[in-house]
Short mmCIF file of N, CA, C and O in Angstrom, two decimals:
data_model
loop_
_atom_site.label_atom_id
_atom_site.label_comp_id
_atom_site.label_asym_id
_atom_site.label_seq_id
_atom_site.Cartn_x
_atom_site.Cartn_y
_atom_site.Cartn_z
N MET W 1 -26.71 31.60 -192.84
CA MET W 1 -26.73 32.74 -191.94
C MET W 1 -27.66 33.81 -192.49
O MET W 1 -27.64 34.10 -193.68
N LEU W 2 -28.43 34.37 -191.61
CA LEU W 2 -29.23 35.56 -191.89
C LEU W 2 -28.95 36.51 -190.74
O LEU W 2 -29.30 36.22 -189.60
N GLY W 3 -28.27 37.60 -191.04
CA GLY W 3 -27.85 38.50 -189.96
C GLY W 3 -26.90 37.75 -189.06
O GLY W 3 -25.94 37.14 -189.51
N GLN W 4 -27.18 37.74 -187.75
CA GLN W 4 -26.33 37.05 -186.78
C GLN W 4 -26.85 35.66 -186.42
O GLN W 4 -26.28 35.00 -185.56
N GLU W 5 -27.93 35.24 -187.06
CA GLU W 5 -28.54 33.96 -186.71
C GLU W 5 -28.17 32.86 -187.70
O GLU W 5 -28.05 33.11 -188.91
N GLU W 6 -28.03 31.65 -187.19
CA GLU W 6 -27.77 30.49 -188.03
C GLU W 6 -29.07 29.70 -188.19
O GLU W 6 -29.80 29.51 -187.22
N TYR W 7 -29.32 29.26 -189.39
CA TYR W 7 -30.48 28.43 -189.70
C TYR W 7 -29.99 27.17 -190.39
O TYR W 7 -28.92 27.17 -191.01
N CYS W 8 -30.75 26.11 -190.28
CA CYS W 8 -30.39 24.85 -190.93
C CYS W 8 -31.48 24.46 -191.92
O CYS W 8 -32.65 24.74 -191.71
N ILE W 9 -31.05 23.79 -192.98
CA ILE W 9 -31.96 23.27 -193.99
C ILE W 9 -31.61 21.80 -194.18
O ILE W 9 -30.43 21.44 -194.23
N ASP W 10 -32.61 20.97 -194.32
CA ASP W 10 -32.41 19.55 -194.58
C ASP W 10 -31.61 19.38 -195.86
O ASP W 10 -32.03 19.82 -196.93
N ILE W 11 -30.45 18.77 -195.77
CA ILE W 11 -29.54 18.62 -196.92
C ILE W 11 -30.21 17.86 -198.06
O ILE W 11 -29.85 18.05 -199.23
N LEU W 12 -31.17 17.01 -197.76
CA LEU W 12 -31.83 16.23 -198.81
C LEU W 12 -32.71 17.11 -199.71
O LEU W 12 -33.09 16.68 -200.79
N LYS W 13 -33.02 18.32 -199.26
CA LYS W 13 -33.81 19.25 -200.07
C LYS W 13 -32.93 20.18 -200.91
O LYS W 13 -33.42 20.87 -201.78
N VAL W 14 -31.64 20.22 -200.62
CA VAL W 14 -30.72 21.13 -201.30
C VAL W 14 -30.25 20.52 -202.62
O VAL W 14 -29.69 19.42 -202.64
N GLN W 15 -30.49 21.25 -203.71
CA GLN W 15 -30.03 20.83 -205.03
C GLN W 15 -28.63 21.36 -205.29
O GLN W 15 -27.76 20.65 -205.78
N GLU W 16 -28.41 22.64 -204.97
CA GLU W 16 -27.09 23.24 -205.13
C GLU W 16 -27.05 24.56 -204.38
O GLU W 16 -28.08 25.10 -203.97
N ILE W 17 -25.83 25.08 -204.22
CA ILE W 17 -25.62 26.39 -203.61
C ILE W 17 -24.81 27.19 -204.60
O ILE W 17 -23.80 26.72 -205.11
N ARG W 18 -25.27 28.39 -204.92
CA ARG W 18 -24.59 29.23 -205.91
C ARG W 18 -24.50 30.66 -205.42
O ARG W 18 -25.21 31.06 -204.51
N GLY W 19 -23.61 31.40 -206.03
CA GLY W 19 -23.50 32.82 -205.72
C GLY W 19 -24.73 33.57 -206.20
O GLY W 19 -25.45 33.11 -207.08
N TYR W 20 -24.96 34.72 -205.61
CA TYR W 20 -26.12 35.53 -205.98
C TYR W 20 -25.84 36.27 -207.28
O TYR W 20 -24.83 36.96 -207.41
N ASP W 21 -26.73 36.12 -208.25
CA ASP W 21 -26.66 36.83 -209.51
C ASP W 21 -27.89 37.72 -209.64
O ASP W 21 -28.86 37.56 -208.90
N ALA W 22 -27.84 38.61 -210.59
CA ALA W 22 -29.00 39.46 -210.86
C ALA W 22 -30.18 38.58 -211.28
O ALA W 22 -30.00 37.53 -211.89
N VAL W 23 -31.37 39.01 -210.94
CA VAL W 23 -32.58 38.27 -211.28
C VAL W 23 -33.47 39.13 -212.16
O VAL W 23 -33.34 40.35 -212.19
N THR W 24 -34.37 38.48 -212.86
CA THR W 24 -35.39 39.18 -213.63
C THR W 24 -36.62 39.32 -212.74
O THR W 24 -37.18 38.31 -212.29
N ARG W 25 -36.99 40.55 -212.44
CA ARG W 25 -38.13 40.81 -211.54
C ARG W 25 -39.42 40.29 -212.13
O ARG W 25 -39.59 40.22 -213.35
N ILE W 26 -40.35 39.92 -211.25
CA ILE W 26 -41.68 39.47 -211.62
C ILE W 26 -42.65 40.57 -211.23
O ILE W 26 -42.68 41.01 -210.08
N ALA W 27 -43.44 41.03 -212.19
CA ALA W 27 -44.39 42.12 -211.93
C ALA W 27 -45.38 41.72 -210.83
O ALA W 27 -45.86 40.59 -210.78
N ASN W 28 -45.64 42.66 -209.94
CA ASN W 28 -46.61 42.53 -208.86
C ASN W 28 -46.28 41.43 -207.84
O ASN W 28 -47.16 41.01 -207.10
N ALA W 29 -45.04 40.97 -207.81
CA ALA W 29 -44.65 39.96 -206.82
C ALA W 29 -44.35 40.66 -205.49
O ALA W 29 -43.94 41.81 -205.47
N PRO W 30 -44.54 39.96 -204.37
CA PRO W 30 -44.17 40.55 -203.08
C PRO W 30 -42.68 40.88 -203.05
O PRO W 30 -41.89 40.28 -203.80
N ASP W 31 -42.26 41.79 -202.17
CA ASP W 31 -40.87 42.22 -202.08
C ASP W 31 -39.90 41.06 -201.86
O ASP W 31 -38.78 41.08 -202.35
N PHE W 32 -40.32 40.05 -201.09
CA PHE W 32 -39.40 38.96 -200.77
C PHE W 32 -39.22 37.96 -201.92
O PHE W 32 -38.34 37.11 -201.85
N ILE W 33 -39.99 38.08 -202.97
CA ILE W 33 -39.78 37.28 -204.18
C ILE W 33 -38.90 38.13 -205.09
O ILE W 33 -39.35 39.11 -205.68
N LYS W 34 -37.63 37.77 -205.19
CA LYS W 34 -36.68 38.59 -205.93
C LYS W 34 -36.89 38.51 -207.43
O LYS W 34 -36.64 39.47 -208.14
N GLY W 35 -37.31 37.37 -207.95
CA GLY W 35 -37.52 37.25 -209.39
C GLY W 35 -37.14 35.87 -209.88
O GLY W 35 -37.10 34.92 -209.12
N VAL W 36 -36.81 35.79 -211.16
CA VAL W 36 -36.51 34.52 -211.81
C VAL W 36 -35.05 34.49 -212.23
O VAL W 36 -34.52 35.48 -212.73
N ILE W 37 -34.40 33.37 -212.01
CA ILE W 37 -33.04 33.17 -212.50
C ILE W 37 -33.06 32.01 -213.49
O ILE W 37 -33.97 31.18 -213.45
N ASN W 38 -32.08 31.96 -214.36
CA ASN W 38 -32.01 30.88 -215.32
C ASN W 38 -31.22 29.73 -214.72
O ASN W 38 -30.01 29.80 -214.57
N LEU W 39 -31.92 28.69 -214.38
CA LEU W 39 -31.31 27.51 -213.80
C LEU W 39 -31.87 26.29 -214.52
O LEU W 39 -32.80 25.66 -214.04
N ARG W 40 -31.34 26.06 -215.72
CA ARG W 40 -31.86 24.96 -216.54
C ARG W 40 -33.38 25.02 -216.55
O ARG W 40 -34.08 24.07 -216.27
N GLY W 41 -33.89 26.18 -216.83
CA GLY W 41 -35.33 26.43 -216.79
C GLY W 41 -35.56 27.68 -215.97
O GLY W 41 -34.95 28.70 -216.24
N LYS W 42 -36.39 27.58 -214.94
CA LYS W 42 -36.69 28.75 -214.12
C LYS W 42 -36.64 28.40 -212.64
O LYS W 42 -36.91 27.29 -212.25
N SER W 43 -36.32 29.39 -211.86
CA SER W 43 -36.32 29.26 -210.42
C SER W 43 -36.74 30.59 -209.83
O SER W 43 -36.37 31.64 -210.34
N CYS W 44 -37.50 30.56 -208.78
CA CYS W 44 -37.95 31.78 -208.14
C CYS W 44 -37.14 31.98 -206.87
O CYS W 44 -37.03 31.08 -206.04
N ASP W 45 -36.50 33.14 -206.73
CA ASP W 45 -35.70 33.42 -205.54
C ASP W 45 -36.56 34.06 -204.46
O ASP W 45 -37.31 34.99 -204.72
N VAL W 46 -36.42 33.58 -203.26
CA VAL W 46 -37.07 34.16 -202.09
C VAL W 46 -35.97 34.71 -201.21
O VAL W 46 -35.06 33.98 -200.83
N ASP W 47 -36.00 35.99 -200.91
CA ASP W 47 -34.99 36.59 -200.05
C ASP W 47 -35.45 36.46 -198.60
O ASP W 47 -36.36 37.16 -198.16
N LEU W 48 -34.83 35.55 -197.86
CA LEU W 48 -35.27 35.27 -196.49
C LEU W 48 -35.05 36.44 -195.55
O LEU W 48 -35.77 36.61 -194.59
N ARG W 49 -34.05 37.29 -195.83
CA ARG W 49 -33.81 38.46 -194.98
C ARG W 49 -35.04 39.37 -195.01
O ARG W 49 -35.46 39.90 -193.99
N ILE W 50 -35.62 39.52 -196.20
CA ILE W 50 -36.82 40.35 -196.33
C ILE W 50 -38.02 39.61 -195.74
O ILE W 50 -38.82 40.18 -194.99
N LYS W 51 -38.16 38.33 -196.05
CA LYS W 51 -39.29 37.53 -195.56
C LYS W 51 -39.34 37.52 -194.04
O LYS W 51 -40.40 37.60 -193.44
N PHE W 52 -38.17 37.39 -193.40
CA PHE W 52 -38.12 37.33 -191.94
C PHE W 52 -38.01 38.72 -191.30
O PHE W 52 -37.80 38.83 -190.10
N ARG W 53 -38.09 39.79 -192.11
CA ARG W 53 -38.05 41.17 -191.62
C ARG W 53 -36.80 41.44 -190.78
O ARG W 53 -36.88 41.92 -189.66
N LEU W 54 -35.63 41.14 -191.36
CA LEU W 54 -34.38 41.30 -190.64
C LEU W 54 -33.64 42.59 -190.98
O LEU W 54 -32.46 42.72 -190.71
N GLY W 55 -34.32 43.53 -191.57
CA GLY W 55 -33.69 44.82 -191.81
C GLY W 55 -33.15 44.97 -193.21
O GLY W 55 -33.44 44.19 -194.12
N GLU W 56 -32.34 46.00 -193.37
CA GLU W 56 -31.77 46.37 -194.67
C GLU W 56 -31.03 45.20 -195.31
O GLU W 56 -30.28 44.50 -194.67
N VAL W 57 -31.27 45.03 -196.59
CA VAL W 57 -30.65 43.95 -197.34
C VAL W 57 -29.43 44.48 -198.07
O VAL W 57 -29.50 45.44 -198.81
N GLU W 58 -28.27 43.86 -197.81
CA GLU W 58 -27.05 44.20 -198.52
C GLU W 58 -26.50 42.94 -199.16
O GLU W 58 -26.25 41.95 -198.47
N TYR W 59 -26.36 42.97 -200.47
CA TYR W 59 -25.83 41.81 -201.17
C TYR W 59 -24.34 41.99 -201.34
O TYR W 59 -23.87 43.01 -201.80
N GLY W 60 -23.57 40.97 -200.92
CA GLY W 60 -22.12 41.06 -201.00
C GLY W 60 -21.53 39.78 -201.55
O GLY W 60 -22.23 38.92 -202.10
N GLY W 61 -20.23 39.65 -201.38
CA GLY W 61 -19.51 38.51 -201.92
C GLY W 61 -19.90 37.17 -201.31
O GLY W 61 -19.71 36.13 -201.93
N GLN W 62 -20.47 37.18 -200.10
CA GLN W 62 -20.86 35.92 -199.46
C GLN W 62 -22.35 35.62 -199.62
O GLN W 62 -22.81 34.56 -199.20
N THR W 63 -23.11 36.56 -200.21
CA THR W 63 -24.53 36.31 -200.43
C THR W 63 -24.67 35.10 -201.34
O THR W 63 -23.97 34.98 -202.34
N ALA W 64 -25.55 34.19 -200.96
CA ALA W 64 -25.70 32.94 -201.71
C ALA W 64 -27.16 32.64 -201.97
O ALA W 64 -28.05 33.16 -201.29
N VAL W 65 -27.38 31.80 -202.96
CA VAL W 65 -28.71 31.27 -203.25
C VAL W 65 -28.65 29.77 -203.00
O VAL W 65 -27.83 29.06 -203.60
N ILE W 66 -29.49 29.30 -202.09
CA ILE W 66 -29.61 27.86 -201.85
C ILE W 66 -30.77 27.39 -202.71
O ILE W 66 -31.91 27.81 -202.51
N VAL W 67 -30.47 26.56 -203.70
CA VAL W 67 -31.49 26.04 -204.61
C VAL W 67 -32.05 24.77 -203.99
O VAL W 67 -31.31 23.83 -203.69
N LEU W 68 -33.37 24.77 -203.77
CA LEU W 68 -34.04 23.68 -203.08
C LEU W 68 -35.08 23.00 -203.96
O LEU W 68 -35.68 23.65 -204.83
N ASN W 69 -35.29 21.74 -203.71
CA ASN W 69 -36.41 21.00 -204.29
C ASN W 69 -37.39 20.76 -203.15
O ASN W 69 -37.10 20.00 -202.22
N VAL W 70 -38.53 21.45 -203.20
CA VAL W 70 -39.52 21.35 -202.14
C VAL W 70 -40.88 21.07 -202.78
O VAL W 70 -41.34 21.84 -203.64
N LEU W 71 -41.48 19.97 -202.38
CA LEU W 71 -42.80 19.59 -202.88
C LEU W 71 -42.86 19.60 -204.41
O LEU W 71 -43.80 20.08 -205.01
N GLY W 72 -41.79 19.12 -205.04
CA GLY W 72 -41.76 19.02 -206.49
C GLY W 72 -41.45 20.32 -207.21
O GLY W 72 -41.50 20.36 -208.44
N ARG W 73 -41.15 21.37 -206.49
CA ARG W 73 -40.82 22.67 -207.10
C ARG W 73 -39.38 23.04 -206.79
O ARG W 73 -38.85 22.68 -205.75
N THR W 74 -38.77 23.77 -207.70
CA THR W 74 -37.42 24.28 -207.48
C THR W 74 -37.52 25.74 -207.10
O THR W 74 -38.13 26.53 -207.83
N ILE W 75 -36.96 26.09 -205.94
CA ILE W 75 -36.95 27.48 -205.51
C ILE W 75 -35.55 27.83 -205.04
O ILE W 75 -34.76 26.95 -204.69
N GLY W 76 -35.23 29.10 -205.06
CA GLY W 76 -33.95 29.57 -204.56
C GLY W 76 -34.16 30.47 -203.37
O GLY W 76 -35.01 31.35 -203.40
N MET W 77 -33.41 30.24 -202.29
CA MET W 77 -33.50 31.09 -201.11
C MET W 77 -32.22 31.90 -201.00
O MET W 77 -31.13 31.35 -200.92
N VAL W 78 -32.37 33.23 -200.99
CA VAL W 78 -31.22 34.12 -200.86
C VAL W 78 -30.90 34.28 -199.38
O VAL W 78 -31.77 34.61 -198.58
N VAL W 79 -29.64 34.01 -199.03
CA VAL W 79 -29.18 34.11 -197.64
C VAL W 79 -27.90 34.94 -197.59
O VAL W 79 -27.24 35.13 -198.61
N ASP W 80 -27.55 35.42 -196.41
CA ASP W 80 -26.35 36.24 -196.26
C ASP W 80 -25.08 35.44 -196.53
O ASP W 80 -24.15 35.93 -197.13
N ARG W 81 -25.05 34.19 -196.04
CA ARG W 81 -23.92 33.32 -196.34
C ARG W 81 -24.26 31.90 -195.93
O ARG W 81 -25.16 31.66 -195.14
N VAL W 82 -23.50 30.96 -196.49
CA VAL W 82 -23.63 29.55 -196.15
C VAL W 82 -22.33 29.15 -195.48
O VAL W 82 -21.25 29.46 -195.98
N SER W 83 -22.43 28.45 -194.34
CA SER W 83 -21.21 28.11 -193.63
C SER W 83 -20.75 26.68 -193.91
O SER W 83 -19.75 26.47 -194.56
N ASP W 84 -21.48 25.69 -193.45
CA ASP W 84 -21.01 24.33 -193.62
C ASP W 84 -22.15 23.32 -193.49
O ASP W 84 -23.27 23.68 -193.16
N VAL W 85 -21.81 22.07 -193.74
CA VAL W 85 -22.75 20.98 -193.55
C VAL W 85 -22.44 20.35 -192.21
O VAL W 85 -21.28 20.10 -191.89
N MET W 86 -23.46 20.13 -191.42
CA MET W 86 -23.26 19.51 -190.12
C MET W 86 -24.34 18.48 -189.88
O MET W 86 -25.42 18.55 -190.48
N SER W 87 -24.04 17.54 -189.03
CA SER W 87 -25.02 16.51 -188.67
C SER W 87 -25.64 16.86 -187.33
O SER W 87 -24.93 17.22 -186.38
N LEU W 88 -26.94 16.75 -187.27
CA LEU W 88 -27.66 16.97 -186.02
C LEU W 88 -28.44 15.70 -185.69
O LEU W 88 -29.24 15.24 -186.51
N ASN W 89 -28.17 15.13 -184.53
CA ASN W 89 -28.96 14.00 -184.09
C ASN W 89 -30.38 14.49 -183.79
O ASN W 89 -30.55 15.60 -183.26
N PRO W 90 -31.38 13.70 -184.11
CA PRO W 90 -32.77 14.14 -183.87
C PRO W 90 -33.05 14.58 -182.45
O PRO W 90 -33.85 15.48 -182.23
N GLU W 91 -32.36 13.99 -181.46
CA GLU W 91 -32.62 14.39 -180.07
C GLU W 91 -32.12 15.79 -179.75
O GLU W 91 -32.51 16.39 -178.77
N ARG W 92 -31.27 16.37 -180.60
CA ARG W 92 -30.79 17.76 -180.42
C ARG W 92 -31.82 18.78 -180.89
O ARG W 92 -31.72 19.95 -180.58
N ILE W 93 -32.79 18.34 -181.70
CA ILE W 93 -33.79 19.25 -182.25
C ILE W 93 -35.00 19.28 -181.33
O ILE W 93 -35.67 18.26 -181.13
N LYS W 94 -35.23 20.42 -180.74
CA LYS W 94 -36.35 20.62 -179.82
C LYS W 94 -37.52 21.24 -180.60
O LYS W 94 -37.31 21.92 -181.60
N PRO W 95 -38.76 21.02 -180.16
CA PRO W 95 -39.91 21.59 -180.88
C PRO W 95 -39.82 23.11 -180.98
O PRO W 95 -39.25 23.77 -180.12
N ALA W 96 -40.40 23.65 -182.06
CA ALA W 96 -40.45 25.10 -182.24
C ALA W 96 -41.27 25.72 -181.11
O ALA W 96 -42.22 25.10 -180.62
N PRO W 97 -40.91 26.93 -180.69
CA PRO W 97 -41.68 27.59 -179.61
C PRO W 97 -43.10 27.87 -180.06
O PRO W 97 -43.37 28.12 -181.23
N THR W 98 -44.01 27.82 -179.12
CA THR W 98 -45.41 28.15 -179.39
C THR W 98 -45.81 29.26 -178.45
O THR W 98 -46.32 29.02 -177.37
N SER W 99 -45.56 30.49 -178.87
CA SER W 99 -45.85 31.66 -178.02
C SER W 99 -47.11 32.37 -178.45
O SER W 99 -47.19 33.58 -178.45
N GLY W 100 -48.09 31.62 -178.87
CA GLY W 100 -49.36 32.23 -179.25
C GLY W 100 -49.35 32.77 -180.66
O GLY W 100 -48.46 32.51 -181.46
N ALA W 101 -50.36 33.56 -180.97
CA ALA W 101 -50.56 34.08 -182.32
C ALA W 101 -49.52 35.10 -182.74
O ALA W 101 -49.34 35.35 -183.92
N ALA W 102 -48.82 35.72 -181.79
CA ALA W 102 -47.85 36.77 -182.12
C ALA W 102 -46.60 36.21 -182.80
O ALA W 102 -45.89 36.93 -183.48
N LEU W 103 -46.31 34.92 -182.62
CA LEU W 103 -45.11 34.31 -183.18
C LEU W 103 -45.51 33.27 -184.21
O LEU W 103 -46.13 32.26 -183.89
N ASN W 104 -45.14 33.51 -185.47
CA ASN W 104 -45.46 32.58 -186.54
C ASN W 104 -44.30 31.61 -186.71
O ASN W 104 -43.23 31.98 -187.15
N THR W 105 -44.51 30.35 -186.34
CA THR W 105 -43.47 29.33 -186.45
C THR W 105 -43.73 28.40 -187.63
O THR W 105 -43.22 27.29 -187.67
N GLN W 106 -44.48 28.87 -188.61
CA GLN W 106 -44.83 28.07 -189.77
C GLN W 106 -43.61 27.52 -190.50
O GLN W 106 -43.63 26.42 -191.03
N TYR W 107 -42.51 28.26 -190.52
CA TYR W 107 -41.33 27.86 -191.27
C TYR W 107 -40.24 27.26 -190.40
O TYR W 107 -39.14 27.03 -190.86
N ILE W 108 -40.54 27.01 -189.13
CA ILE W 108 -39.55 26.50 -188.20
C ILE W 108 -39.93 25.09 -187.78
O ILE W 108 -40.99 24.86 -187.21
N GLN W 109 -39.05 24.14 -188.06
CA GLN W 109 -39.28 22.75 -187.65
C GLN W 109 -38.93 22.57 -186.18
O GLN W 109 -39.58 21.84 -185.47
N GLY W 110 -37.87 23.25 -185.73
CA GLY W 110 -37.44 23.14 -184.36
C GLY W 110 -36.22 23.97 -184.10
O GLY W 110 -35.73 24.67 -184.98
N LEU W 111 -35.71 23.91 -182.88
CA LEU W 111 -34.52 24.62 -182.47
C LEU W 111 -33.48 23.60 -182.03
O LEU W 111 -33.80 22.63 -181.38
N ALA W 112 -32.22 23.85 -182.41
CA ALA W 112 -31.16 22.90 -182.07
C ALA W 112 -29.96 23.63 -181.52
O ALA W 112 -29.74 24.81 -181.80
N THR W 113 -29.17 22.92 -180.74
CA THR W 113 -27.90 23.44 -180.27
C THR W 113 -26.80 22.48 -180.69
O THR W 113 -27.00 21.27 -180.74
N LEU W 114 -25.66 23.04 -181.02
CA LEU W 114 -24.50 22.25 -181.40
C LEU W 114 -23.29 22.96 -180.83
O LEU W 114 -23.03 24.13 -181.20
N ASP W 115 -22.59 22.31 -179.92
CA ASP W 115 -21.48 22.92 -179.21
C ASP W 115 -21.98 24.19 -178.52
O ASP W 115 -22.96 24.12 -177.78
N ASP W 116 -21.36 25.35 -178.75
CA ASP W 116 -21.82 26.59 -178.11
C ASP W 116 -22.73 27.40 -179.02
O ASP W 116 -22.97 28.57 -178.76
N ARG W 117 -23.22 26.80 -180.07
CA ARG W 117 -24.08 27.48 -181.05
C ARG W 117 -25.50 26.96 -180.94
O ARG W 117 -25.74 25.85 -180.57
#
């Protein structure tokens, strides 16, 4: 969850889900790169709330870091909360919208519906 929206991540890319801890900032990094955490080495946290421009960031008891293995790299994505694991049949996933240059869908594989969500 980010704000009121639900997002899905391919479970095969998820290494683990952990609570949000303090990070060591990286000099001159963009705002959405929170810093480095100690995860059997190093991991860079990306705060998706900031990256997606969703407003004020408040870290609370449900704030989580989803640790991912993507293209041979380990990264952590900070999210407001993680709800559950669900199965989506491929036919439920519709192509990402293409509304011209104003909408960047670079990080969206598609849109899905499940029950009333």
